[in-house]
Short mmCIF file of C-alpha atoms and ligand atoms in Angstrom, two decimals:
data_model
loop_
_atom_site.label_atom_id
_atom_site.label_comp_id
_atom_site.label_asym_id
_atom_site.label_seq_id
_atom_site.Cartn_x
_atom_site.Cartn_y
_atom_site.Cartn_z
CA MET A 1 0.00 0.35 -0.30
CA THR A 2 1.72 3.42 -0.95
CA GLY A 3 -0.52 5.92 1.13
CA SER A 4 0.10 7.93 -1.17
CA THR A 5 -2.52 10.95 -1.22
CA ASP A 6 -0.97 12.13 -4.77
CA PRO A 7 -4.52 13.34 -6.71
CA SER A 8 -3.48 12.69 -9.28
CA PRO A 9 -4.89 8.91 -10.40
CA ARG A 10 -1.90 8.33 -12.50
CA GLY A 11 -2.65 4.56 -12.78
CA LEU A 12 -4.03 2.53 -9.98
CA SER A 13 -2.06 2.26 -5.83
CA ARG A 14 -0.30 -0.69 -5.56
CA ARG A 15 -3.34 -1.37 -3.36
CA GLY A 16 -5.48 -1.97 -6.54
CA LEU A 17 -3.03 -3.86 -8.09
CA LEU A 18 -2.57 -6.49 -5.71
CA ALA A 19 -6.95 -6.70 -5.33
CA LEU A 20 -6.79 -7.20 -9.58
CA GLY A 21 -3.98 -9.85 -8.61
CA GLY A 22 -6.35 -11.94 -6.47
CA GLY A 23 -4.03 -12.20 -4.37
CA ALA A 24 -0.69 -13.02 -6.23
CA THR A 25 1.01 -10.64 -3.60
CA VAL A 26 4.48 -12.33 -4.39
CA ALA A 27 4.06 -12.23 -7.45
CA LEU A 28 3.17 -8.51 -8.70
CA GLY A 29 6.25 -6.20 -7.94
CA ALA A 30 7.14 -3.43 -9.28
CA ALA A 31 7.31 -4.55 -12.71
CA GLY A 32 3.89 -5.90 -12.11
CA ALA A 33 2.95 -1.88 -11.86
CA MET A 34 4.62 -0.91 -14.37
CA THR A 35 2.64 -2.74 -16.95
CA LEU A 36 -0.55 -0.99 -15.34
CA THR A 37 0.96 2.63 -15.16
CA GLY A 38 0.09 3.46 -18.97
CA PRO A 39 -0.39 6.70 -20.27
CA ARG A 40 -4.11 8.46 -18.99
CA PRO A 41 -6.68 7.88 -21.41
CA GLN A 42 -7.70 11.35 -22.41
CA PRO A 43 -11.31 12.44 -23.10
CA GLY A 44 -12.21 11.75 -26.99
CA ALA A 45 -9.97 9.54 -27.12
CA ALA A 46 -10.61 6.77 -30.21
CA VAL A 47 -12.59 3.89 -29.48
CA GLU A 48 -14.04 1.61 -32.46
CA HIS A 49 -17.29 2.13 -31.65
CA GLY A 50 -19.96 3.64 -29.31
CA LEU A 51 -21.00 6.73 -27.63
CA GLU A 52 -18.53 8.69 -25.46
CA TYR A 53 -19.73 10.95 -22.86
CA PRO A 54 -17.15 13.55 -21.13
CA PHE A 55 -16.09 11.71 -17.62
CA TYR A 56 -14.27 15.21 -16.17
CA GLY A 57 -17.06 18.19 -15.90
CA GLU A 58 -18.55 21.06 -13.76
CA HIS A 59 -21.24 17.76 -12.83
CA GLN A 60 -20.39 14.26 -12.98
CA ALA A 61 -21.57 12.58 -15.80
CA GLY A 62 -24.69 10.41 -15.39
CA ILE A 63 -27.18 13.10 -13.59
CA LEU A 64 -28.07 15.29 -16.33
CA THR A 65 -26.51 12.42 -19.27
CA PRO A 66 -29.89 12.06 -21.30
CA ALA A 67 -30.71 8.48 -19.44
CA GLN A 68 -29.54 5.11 -20.93
CA ASP A 69 -31.56 2.42 -21.32
CA ARG A 70 -29.40 0.02 -18.61
CA MET A 71 -28.27 0.64 -15.39
CA HIS A 72 -26.26 -1.50 -12.95
CA PHE A 73 -26.64 0.55 -9.39
CA ALA A 74 -24.07 -0.63 -6.66
CA ALA A 75 -23.28 0.23 -2.79
CA PHE A 76 -20.51 -0.17 -0.94
CA ASP A 77 -19.15 -0.52 3.48
CA VAL A 78 -15.46 0.05 3.61
CA ARG A 79 -13.47 -2.29 5.10
CA GLU A 80 -13.09 -2.18 9.11
CA ARG A 81 -9.39 -1.55 9.30
CA CYS A 82 -9.25 0.97 6.37
CA SER A 83 -7.72 4.10 7.33
CA ARG A 84 -8.56 7.77 5.65
CA GLU A 85 -5.41 7.46 3.36
CA ASP A 86 -6.78 3.69 2.22
CA LEU A 87 -10.44 5.75 1.35
CA VAL A 88 -8.47 7.92 -0.70
CA GLU A 89 -6.68 5.82 -1.90
CA LEU A 90 -9.28 3.64 -3.19
CA LEU A 91 -11.61 6.97 -5.07
CA GLN A 92 -7.87 7.41 -6.89
CA ASP A 93 -8.10 4.02 -7.98
CA TRP A 94 -11.50 4.04 -8.80
CA THR A 95 -10.86 7.72 -10.68
CA TYR A 96 -8.31 6.24 -12.87
CA ALA A 97 -10.36 3.24 -13.92
CA ALA A 98 -13.33 4.89 -14.21
CA SER A 99 -11.04 7.23 -16.44
CA ARG A 100 -10.59 4.48 -19.12
CA LEU A 101 -13.96 2.30 -18.94
CA VAL A 102 -16.05 5.17 -20.22
CA LEU A 103 -14.12 5.76 -23.08
CA GLY A 104 -14.65 1.88 -23.79
CA LEU A 105 -11.34 0.90 -22.75
CA ASP A 106 -10.34 -2.09 -19.98
CA VAL A 107 -9.34 -0.67 -16.67
CA SER A 108 -5.52 -0.98 -17.01
CA ALA A 109 -3.26 -0.41 -19.57
CA SER A 110 -2.95 -4.32 -20.14
CA GLY A 111 -6.19 -5.07 -19.46
CA ALA A 112 -7.97 -8.27 -20.81
CA PHE A 113 -5.53 -9.95 -22.65
CA GLY A 114 -2.31 -7.79 -22.40
CA GLY A 115 -0.91 -8.87 -18.81
CA ASN A 116 0.70 -11.38 -17.77
CA PRO A 117 -0.38 -14.87 -18.44
CA LEU A 118 1.22 -16.06 -15.23
CA LEU A 119 -1.58 -13.36 -13.19
CA PRO A 120 -4.59 -13.05 -13.28
CA PRO A 121 -5.75 -9.97 -15.74
CA ASP A 122 -6.95 -6.55 -14.49
CA ASP A 123 -9.64 -6.39 -16.25
CA THR A 124 -12.39 -9.45 -16.59
CA GLY A 125 -13.17 -8.71 -19.63
CA GLU A 126 -16.65 -9.29 -21.11
CA ALA A 127 -17.05 -5.74 -22.68
CA ALA A 128 -13.69 -6.01 -24.46
CA ASP A 129 -15.83 -5.17 -28.04
CA LEU A 130 -18.58 -3.39 -26.95
CA GLY A 131 -16.71 -0.10 -27.33
CA SER A 132 -18.14 2.62 -24.72
CA SER A 133 -22.17 2.62 -24.92
CA GLY A 134 -22.38 5.88 -23.36
CA LEU A 135 -21.05 4.65 -20.29
CA THR A 136 -21.14 6.83 -17.56
CA ILE A 137 -19.78 6.11 -13.71
CA THR A 138 -21.44 8.44 -11.04
CA PHE A 139 -19.88 7.53 -7.69
CA GLY A 140 -21.54 9.09 -4.53
CA PHE A 141 -20.89 9.61 -0.51
CA GLY A 142 -23.05 7.35 2.16
CA PRO A 143 -24.30 9.13 5.50
CA SER A 144 -22.35 6.14 6.83
CA LEU A 145 -18.97 7.36 5.28
CA PHE A 146 -18.47 10.90 7.58
CA ARG A 147 -20.91 9.32 10.96
CA THR A 148 -21.52 5.25 11.28
CA ALA A 149 -24.58 4.26 12.41
CA THR A 150 -22.88 4.15 16.21
CA GLY A 151 -21.75 7.84 16.45
CA GLU A 152 -18.18 6.62 15.11
CA ASP A 153 -16.12 9.27 12.70
CA ARG A 154 -13.84 6.85 10.57
CA PHE A 155 -12.37 9.14 8.36
CA GLN A 156 -12.35 12.55 9.89
CA LEU A 157 -15.20 13.48 8.14
CA VAL A 158 -17.41 14.47 10.83
CA ASP A 159 -17.25 18.00 9.91
CA ARG A 160 -16.97 18.50 6.92
CA MET A 161 -21.05 16.78 6.72
CA PRO A 162 -23.64 18.66 5.70
CA ALA A 163 -26.52 19.48 7.90
CA ASP A 164 -28.77 18.99 4.98
CA PHE A 165 -27.65 15.31 4.97
CA VAL A 166 -30.67 14.04 7.30
CA PRO A 167 -32.18 10.47 6.94
CA LEU A 168 -35.40 10.61 5.23
CA PRO A 169 -38.63 10.04 7.23
CA LYS A 170 -40.47 6.57 7.13
CA MET A 171 -43.30 6.81 4.53
CA ALA A 172 -46.59 4.27 4.15
CA ASN A 173 -45.95 1.26 2.81
CA ASP A 174 -42.24 1.27 3.30
CA PHE A 175 -40.70 -2.23 4.24
CA ILE A 176 -36.90 -0.89 4.69
CA ARG A 177 -34.65 -3.94 4.24
CA PRO A 178 -31.40 -2.44 5.59
CA GLU A 179 -29.57 -5.31 4.01
CA ILE A 180 -30.23 -3.77 0.60
CA SER A 181 -30.34 -0.47 2.28
CA GLY A 182 -27.42 2.59 2.56
CA GLY A 183 -23.75 1.95 2.59
CA ASP A 184 -20.80 4.39 2.46
CA LEU A 185 -20.17 4.55 -1.30
CA CYS A 186 -21.91 4.23 -4.50
CA ILE A 187 -21.40 3.85 -7.81
CA GLN A 188 -24.34 4.24 -10.42
CA ALA A 189 -22.87 2.71 -13.72
CA CYS A 190 -25.27 3.52 -16.58
CA ALA A 191 -25.17 2.47 -20.40
CA ASN A 192 -26.74 1.57 -23.56
CA ASP A 193 -25.84 -2.24 -23.05
CA PRO A 194 -26.43 -4.33 -20.11
CA GLN A 195 -22.68 -5.91 -20.26
CA VAL A 196 -21.01 -2.54 -20.58
CA ALA A 197 -23.09 -1.34 -16.82
CA VAL A 198 -22.66 -4.47 -15.36
CA HIS A 199 -18.88 -4.87 -16.05
CA ALA A 200 -17.68 -2.25 -15.15
CA VAL A 201 -19.70 -2.16 -11.53
CA ARG A 202 -17.91 -5.90 -11.83
CA ASN A 203 -14.31 -4.35 -12.11
CA LEU A 204 -14.40 -1.45 -9.75
CA THR A 205 -15.58 -3.74 -7.40
CA ARG A 206 -12.64 -6.13 -7.95
CA ILE A 207 -10.73 -3.23 -7.61
CA ALA A 208 -12.09 -1.93 -4.25
CA ILE A 209 -11.82 -5.79 -2.79
CA GLY A 210 -9.39 -5.70 0.83
CA ARG A 211 -10.39 -1.92 1.03
CA ALA A 212 -14.83 -1.78 0.40
CA GLN A 213 -16.90 -5.27 -0.46
CA LEU A 214 -20.28 -5.37 -1.99
CA ARG A 215 -22.78 -4.31 0.07
CA TRP A 216 -26.16 -4.52 -1.98
CA SER A 217 -26.66 -3.82 -5.70
CA GLN A 218 -29.80 -3.43 -8.39
CA LEU A 219 -30.25 -3.88 -12.19
CA GLY A 220 -32.68 -1.57 -13.83
CA PHE A 221 -33.24 -2.02 -18.06
CA GLY A 222 -35.49 0.19 -19.62
CA ARG A 223 -34.86 4.10 -17.96
CA THR A 224 -38.54 5.21 -16.55
CA SER A 225 -36.91 9.41 -17.41
CA SER A 226 -36.14 12.04 -20.23
CA THR A 227 -33.76 13.95 -18.90
CA SER A 228 -33.26 15.51 -21.86
CA THR A 229 -35.50 17.85 -24.33
CA THR A 230 -33.89 15.19 -27.23
CA GLN A 231 -35.27 12.15 -25.89
CA ALA A 232 -39.25 10.78 -26.24
CA THR A 233 -41.00 10.09 -23.15
CA PRO A 234 -40.13 6.40 -22.45
CA ARG A 235 -43.02 4.29 -20.57
CA ASN A 236 -42.35 2.60 -16.50
CA LEU A 237 -44.00 -0.90 -15.71
CA PHE A 238 -47.72 0.33 -15.30
CA GLY A 239 -48.09 1.07 -18.72
CA GLN A 240 -47.38 5.17 -18.52
CA LYS A 241 -45.12 7.70 -19.83
CA ASP A 242 -42.72 8.52 -17.48
CA GLY A 243 -40.99 11.50 -17.21
CA THR A 244 -42.57 13.91 -18.70
CA ASN A 245 -42.45 16.48 -17.06
CA ASN A 246 -38.87 15.57 -15.30
CA LEU A 247 -36.44 18.52 -14.66
CA LYS A 248 -33.91 18.81 -18.27
CA ALA A 249 -30.40 19.67 -19.24
CA GLU A 250 -31.72 22.02 -20.89
CA GLN A 251 -32.62 24.47 -18.13
CA PRO A 252 -30.06 25.77 -16.41
CA ASP A 253 -31.94 27.99 -14.02
CA ARG A 254 -34.14 25.24 -13.08
CA LEU A 255 -31.36 22.52 -12.01
CA ALA A 256 -29.48 25.39 -10.27
CA GLU A 257 -32.60 25.76 -7.92
CA HIS A 258 -33.32 22.62 -7.67
CA VAL A 259 -30.96 19.73 -7.82
CA TRP A 260 -27.01 21.23 -7.59
CA ILE A 261 -26.41 22.47 -3.62
CA SER A 262 -25.20 25.28 -2.75
CA ASP A 263 -25.66 25.36 0.90
CA GLY A 264 -23.80 23.98 3.16
CA PRO A 265 -19.96 22.90 2.93
CA GLN A 266 -17.55 24.70 0.04
CA TRP A 267 -16.93 21.04 -0.69
CA SER A 268 -20.19 19.91 -1.76
CA HIS A 269 -21.56 22.67 -4.06
CA GLY A 270 -22.01 21.95 -7.30
CA GLY A 271 -23.01 18.59 -6.44
CA SER A 272 -26.58 16.82 -5.58
CA TYR A 273 -28.06 14.31 -3.29
CA LEU A 274 -28.98 11.16 -4.89
CA ILE A 275 -31.89 9.57 -3.11
CA ALA A 276 -32.46 5.33 -5.18
CA ARG A 277 -35.19 3.66 -3.84
CA ARG A 278 -36.42 0.48 -4.96
CA ILE A 279 -40.27 0.47 -5.00
CA ALA A 280 -41.87 -2.82 -5.93
CA MET A 281 -45.50 -2.24 -8.47
CA THR A 282 -47.91 -4.14 -7.74
CA ILE A 283 -48.21 -4.88 -11.17
CA GLU A 284 -50.81 -7.84 -11.46
CA VAL A 285 -53.26 -5.94 -9.32
CA TRP A 286 -52.88 -3.29 -11.09
CA ASP A 287 -53.13 -4.89 -15.07
CA GLY A 288 -56.94 -5.70 -14.01
CA LEU A 289 -57.82 -1.85 -12.91
CA GLN A 290 -59.85 -0.03 -15.82
CA LEU A 291 -58.18 2.60 -17.86
CA GLY A 292 -60.18 5.23 -16.78
CA GLU A 293 -58.84 4.22 -13.83
CA GLN A 294 -55.78 4.08 -14.13
CA ASP A 295 -55.84 7.44 -16.38
CA ARG A 296 -57.46 8.65 -12.37
CA LEU A 297 -55.11 7.56 -10.77
CA LEU A 298 -52.58 9.09 -12.33
CA GLY A 299 -53.58 12.70 -13.40
CA ARG A 300 -52.76 12.10 -16.97
CA GLU A 301 -53.99 9.90 -19.86
CA LYS A 302 -52.22 6.67 -20.37
CA GLY A 303 -52.27 6.51 -24.34
CA SER A 304 -50.74 9.75 -25.06
CA GLY A 305 -49.75 11.04 -22.28
CA ALA A 306 -51.55 14.25 -21.83
CA PRO A 307 -53.04 16.07 -18.68
CA LEU A 308 -56.12 14.98 -17.75
CA SER A 309 -56.87 18.31 -17.62
CA GLY A 310 -56.57 18.86 -21.68
CA GLY A 311 -54.54 19.22 -24.88
CA SER A 312 -51.43 17.33 -25.48
CA GLU A 313 -48.17 15.70 -23.39
CA PHE A 314 -46.37 18.37 -23.06
CA THR A 315 -49.23 20.80 -22.48
CA GLU A 316 -49.23 22.63 -19.30
CA ILE A 317 -51.31 20.70 -16.13
CA ASP A 318 -54.34 22.92 -15.24
CA PHE A 319 -55.42 21.58 -11.44
CA THR A 320 -58.37 24.13 -11.55
CA ARG A 321 -60.61 22.57 -14.81
CA THR A 322 -62.87 21.29 -13.94
CA GLY A 323 -65.33 18.75 -15.81
CA PRO A 324 -69.70 18.74 -16.29
CA ASP A 325 -70.24 18.12 -12.70
CA GLY A 326 -68.00 20.53 -11.45
CA LYS A 327 -65.82 18.40 -10.19
CA PRO A 328 -61.53 18.75 -10.56
CA LEU A 329 -61.18 17.08 -13.91
CA ILE A 330 -57.75 16.35 -12.20
CA ASP A 331 -58.23 14.55 -8.11
CA GLU A 332 -56.74 15.84 -5.64
CA ARG A 333 -55.12 12.22 -4.86
CA SER A 334 -53.84 11.73 -7.76
CA HIS A 335 -49.82 11.36 -8.85
CA VAL A 336 -49.68 13.85 -10.33
CA PHE A 337 -51.53 16.02 -8.16
CA ARG A 338 -49.34 14.82 -5.03
CA THR A 339 -46.27 15.67 -6.52
CA HIS A 340 -46.39 18.68 -8.57
CA PRO A 341 -44.38 21.78 -7.61
CA ASP A 342 -47.32 23.76 -7.24
CA ASN A 343 -48.72 21.43 -4.92
CA ASN A 344 -45.20 21.54 -3.09
CA ASP A 345 -43.93 24.72 -2.21
CA GLY A 346 -42.18 25.15 -6.05
CA ILE A 347 -40.22 21.68 -5.18
CA ALA A 348 -38.65 19.92 -8.37
CA MET A 349 -36.13 16.70 -8.71
CA LEU A 350 -34.91 15.27 -11.64
CA ARG A 351 -35.37 11.56 -11.85
CA ARG A 352 -33.85 9.28 -13.61
CA GLY A 353 -35.03 5.67 -13.19
CA TYR A 354 -35.32 2.01 -14.30
CA ASN A 355 -37.59 -0.44 -14.00
CA TYR A 356 -36.40 -3.95 -12.52
CA VAL A 357 -37.68 -7.51 -12.59
CA ASP A 358 -35.67 -9.63 -10.33
CA GLY A 359 -37.99 -13.63 -10.58
CA ASN A 360 -40.82 -14.19 -9.37
CA ASP A 361 -42.10 -14.50 -6.24
CA ASP A 362 -43.41 -18.53 -4.99
CA THR A 363 -46.90 -17.35 -6.07
CA GLY A 364 -46.47 -16.86 -9.24
CA ARG A 365 -46.23 -12.61 -9.27
CA LEU A 366 -43.57 -10.86 -11.22
CA ASP A 367 -41.13 -9.15 -8.02
CA ALA A 368 -40.85 -6.23 -10.57
CA GLY A 369 -41.12 -1.69 -10.56
CA LEU A 370 -38.82 1.00 -10.30
CA PHE A 371 -36.33 1.47 -9.25
CA PHE A 372 -37.25 4.98 -9.06
CA ILE A 373 -34.07 7.32 -8.63
CA ALA A 374 -33.86 10.91 -8.14
CA PHE A 375 -31.59 14.19 -7.59
CA VAL A 376 -32.15 16.56 -5.46
CA LYS A 377 -30.32 19.43 -3.49
CA ALA A 378 -31.22 17.97 -0.17
CA PRO A 379 -33.01 15.58 1.17
CA GLY A 380 -34.88 17.02 2.82
CA ARG A 381 -36.55 18.88 -0.11
CA PHE A 382 -37.63 15.14 -1.49
CA ALA A 383 -38.74 14.13 1.94
CA ARG A 384 -41.74 17.62 1.70
CA VAL A 385 -42.72 16.36 -2.39
CA HIS A 386 -42.64 12.58 -0.89
CA THR A 387 -44.91 12.90 2.61
CA ASN A 388 -47.38 14.20 0.59
CA MET A 389 -47.26 12.13 -2.27
CA ALA A 390 -47.19 9.32 0.59
CA ARG A 391 -50.52 10.22 2.77
CA ASP A 392 -52.47 10.72 0.24
CA ASP A 393 -51.52 9.23 -3.65
CA MET A 394 -53.81 6.74 -5.15
CA PHE A 395 -50.69 5.35 -6.06
CA VAL A 396 -49.32 4.57 -2.94
CA GLU A 397 -51.97 1.61 -3.08
CA TYR A 398 -49.61 -0.19 -5.30
CA LEU A 399 -46.65 0.53 -4.74
CA LYS A 400 -44.29 -1.23 -1.59
CA THR A 401 -40.73 0.29 -0.96
CA THR A 402 -38.07 -2.41 -0.19
CA SER A 403 -34.83 -0.44 0.15
CA SER A 404 -34.44 3.24 0.65
CA SER A 405 -31.02 4.97 0.46
CA THR A 406 -29.06 8.74 0.41
CA PHE A 407 -25.92 9.36 -0.99
CA LEU A 408 -24.25 13.04 -1.55
CA VAL A 409 -22.44 12.74 -5.28
CA PRO A 410 -19.93 15.30 -5.06
CA ARG A 411 -19.25 17.31 -8.07
CA GLY A 412 -17.20 16.23 -11.35
CA ILE A 413 -13.79 16.62 -11.47
CA ARG A 414 -10.78 18.56 -13.63
CA ASP A 415 -8.58 15.68 -14.99
CA GLY A 416 -5.91 14.96 -11.80
CA GLU A 417 -7.79 15.43 -9.52
CA PHE A 418 -9.91 12.13 -8.00
CA VAL A 419 -13.72 11.69 -7.03
CA GLY A 420 -14.85 14.00 -4.32
CA GLN A 421 -11.28 14.89 -3.91
CA ALA A 422 -12.52 18.56 -1.90
CA LEU A 423 -13.90 16.30 0.81
CA PHE A 424 -10.58 15.65 2.15
CA THR A 425 -8.52 19.13 0.88
C1 LIG B 501 -43.43 2.88 -8.79
C2 LIG B 501 -43.79 4.11 -8.28
C3 LIG B 501 -43.97 5.39 -9.23
C4 LIG B 501 -44.34 5.52 -10.46
C5 LIG B 501 -44.95 4.33 -11.21
C6 LIG B 501 -44.70 7.15 -11.49
C7 LIG B 501 -44.92 7.35 -12.09
C8 LIG B 501 -45.08 8.86 -12.57
C9 LIG B 501 -45.62 8.82 -14.24
C10 LIG B 501 -46.54 8.19 -14.83
C11 LIG B 501 -45.54 10.21 -14.04
C12 LIG B 501 -46.12 11.27 -14.66
C13 LIG B 501 -45.58 11.78 -16.49
C14 LIG B 501 -44.13 12.79 -15.75
O1 LIG B 501 -43.92 13.47 -15.50
O2 LIG B 501 -43.08 12.00 -15.81
C15 LIG B 501 -45.28 10.86 -12.80
C16 LIG B 501 -44.40 12.37 -12.63
C17 LIG B 501 -43.78 12.48 -10.97
N1 LIG B 501 -43.47 11.72 -10.61
FE1 LIG B 501 -43.94 9.79 -10.51
N2 LIG B 501 -43.86 8.27 -9.66
C18 LIG B 501 -43.54 7.30 -9.16
C19 LIG B 501 -43.33 7.14 -7.95
C20 LIG B 501 -41.99 8.31 -7.43
C21 LIG B 501 -42.41 9.12 -6.14
C22 LIG B 501 -41.82 8.12 -5.48
C23 LIG B 501 -41.93 10.08 -6.09
C24 LIG B 501 -40.97 11.60 -4.90
C25 LIG B 501 -42.40 11.57 -4.26
C26 LIG B 501 -42.36 10.83 -7.56
C27 LIG B 501 -42.42 11.93 -8.19
C28 LIG B 501 -42.61 12.40 -9.14
C29 LIG B 501 -42.66 14.43 -9.52
C30 LIG B 501 -41.71 14.60 -9.13
C31 LIG B 501 -43.48 13.95 -11.17
C32 LIG B 501 -44.01 14.69 -12.05
C33 LIG B 501 -45.24 15.52 -11.46
C34 LIG B 501 -45.16 16.89 -12.55
O3 LIG B 501 -44.47 17.43 -12.21
O4 LIG B 501 -46.54 17.08 -12.96
N3 LIG B 501 -42.77 9.81 -7.85
N4 LIG B 501 -44.22 10.10 -11.94
#
């Protein structure tokens, strides 16, 4: 272990190399390190095919990036014996590997096929021919990184924890399983090819061996939001257009107001809070509802996505319009009524969730739902909207939340820095 706090991710640390060597600690000496510490890839470096998003920037990729089709989300616990220096070194190693992966490269220069045949390869190789496929890798810090459940300040970070970083209140139909919630660190890997996203998480997990351990992970298919006006609105597993009234990358003023952290410690500014909730949907029950009732529960037409107050998909919702019977066209207990900024002190959020199906239960029902992800300026703002939803939303009867986590996604970095560097300096 070097224990180096050199901020420049010039290559994997010796500790990272040892992790990749799968315990071949004796065999991997200085020569091994040399083969791995190749020239750093530059953004825009040639990849044979595939869509590429820049790794460096003011904000981390994977928030405003047009939502890709696939996701692998993973949460990690830092191992008990790890020091602050080990944590920094892990973040440096992850930064280096991630900066290569998003270009469609292996985690190191010798990669999957070019290393010493007497050692396990550095990269697992299953994404070798798939290009970058629009991969983004977004890192986040859990509250337990700053202060453990027993109040311990393991990494001398407690003074730097923002006051806003508070737990979410328990909601109606929350059946939270602690073993698939929380974590010290998280990685959200999104790509247009599932194998590219899985490869990223798998290899970053491998690099972390001895320093951080996978706590839980979730696969998602089919984005349930648009994060850019250039994207068509996708559908969730209730068959509804989802993401119509989402915040979009093309609205910088609204993003500044609702998504980017601007209060609290300086190091956190420009970051965002990621709320992740695994929401099981009772789709078989939903499927038995009349179409008109499905529309009423949401407040929009299932087919077109238009608000029940009239117009087409992107027409502004009008909660004041009434029908011939004098009743509002959009029910006050519908999902859009409960969550719309007009009914929540103006609060909006950037949603970026995915559908999931994790097999089925023993009664033959699919274990399916929405892995809900939202980016917000402060967890309390999310809680404000969510409380309004959980209390009165007719939707909630068809939902059951099994996992809930909040992570602080630090701001983006420049080439030569490591993810989250401002927290440590
Ligand atoms: C499985 C659970 C959920 C499903 C199926 C779902 C589905 C939808 C759909 C179809 C829309 C309308 C289209 C759109 O504007 O995007 C919508 C809007 C919205 N949802 Fe959800 N949603 C779920 C959970 C949540 C949760 C947990 C929150 C957080 C409080 C939330 C917040 C919102 C917001 C803020 C809007 C936009 C409202 C507006 O401005 O008109 N949703 N959702």
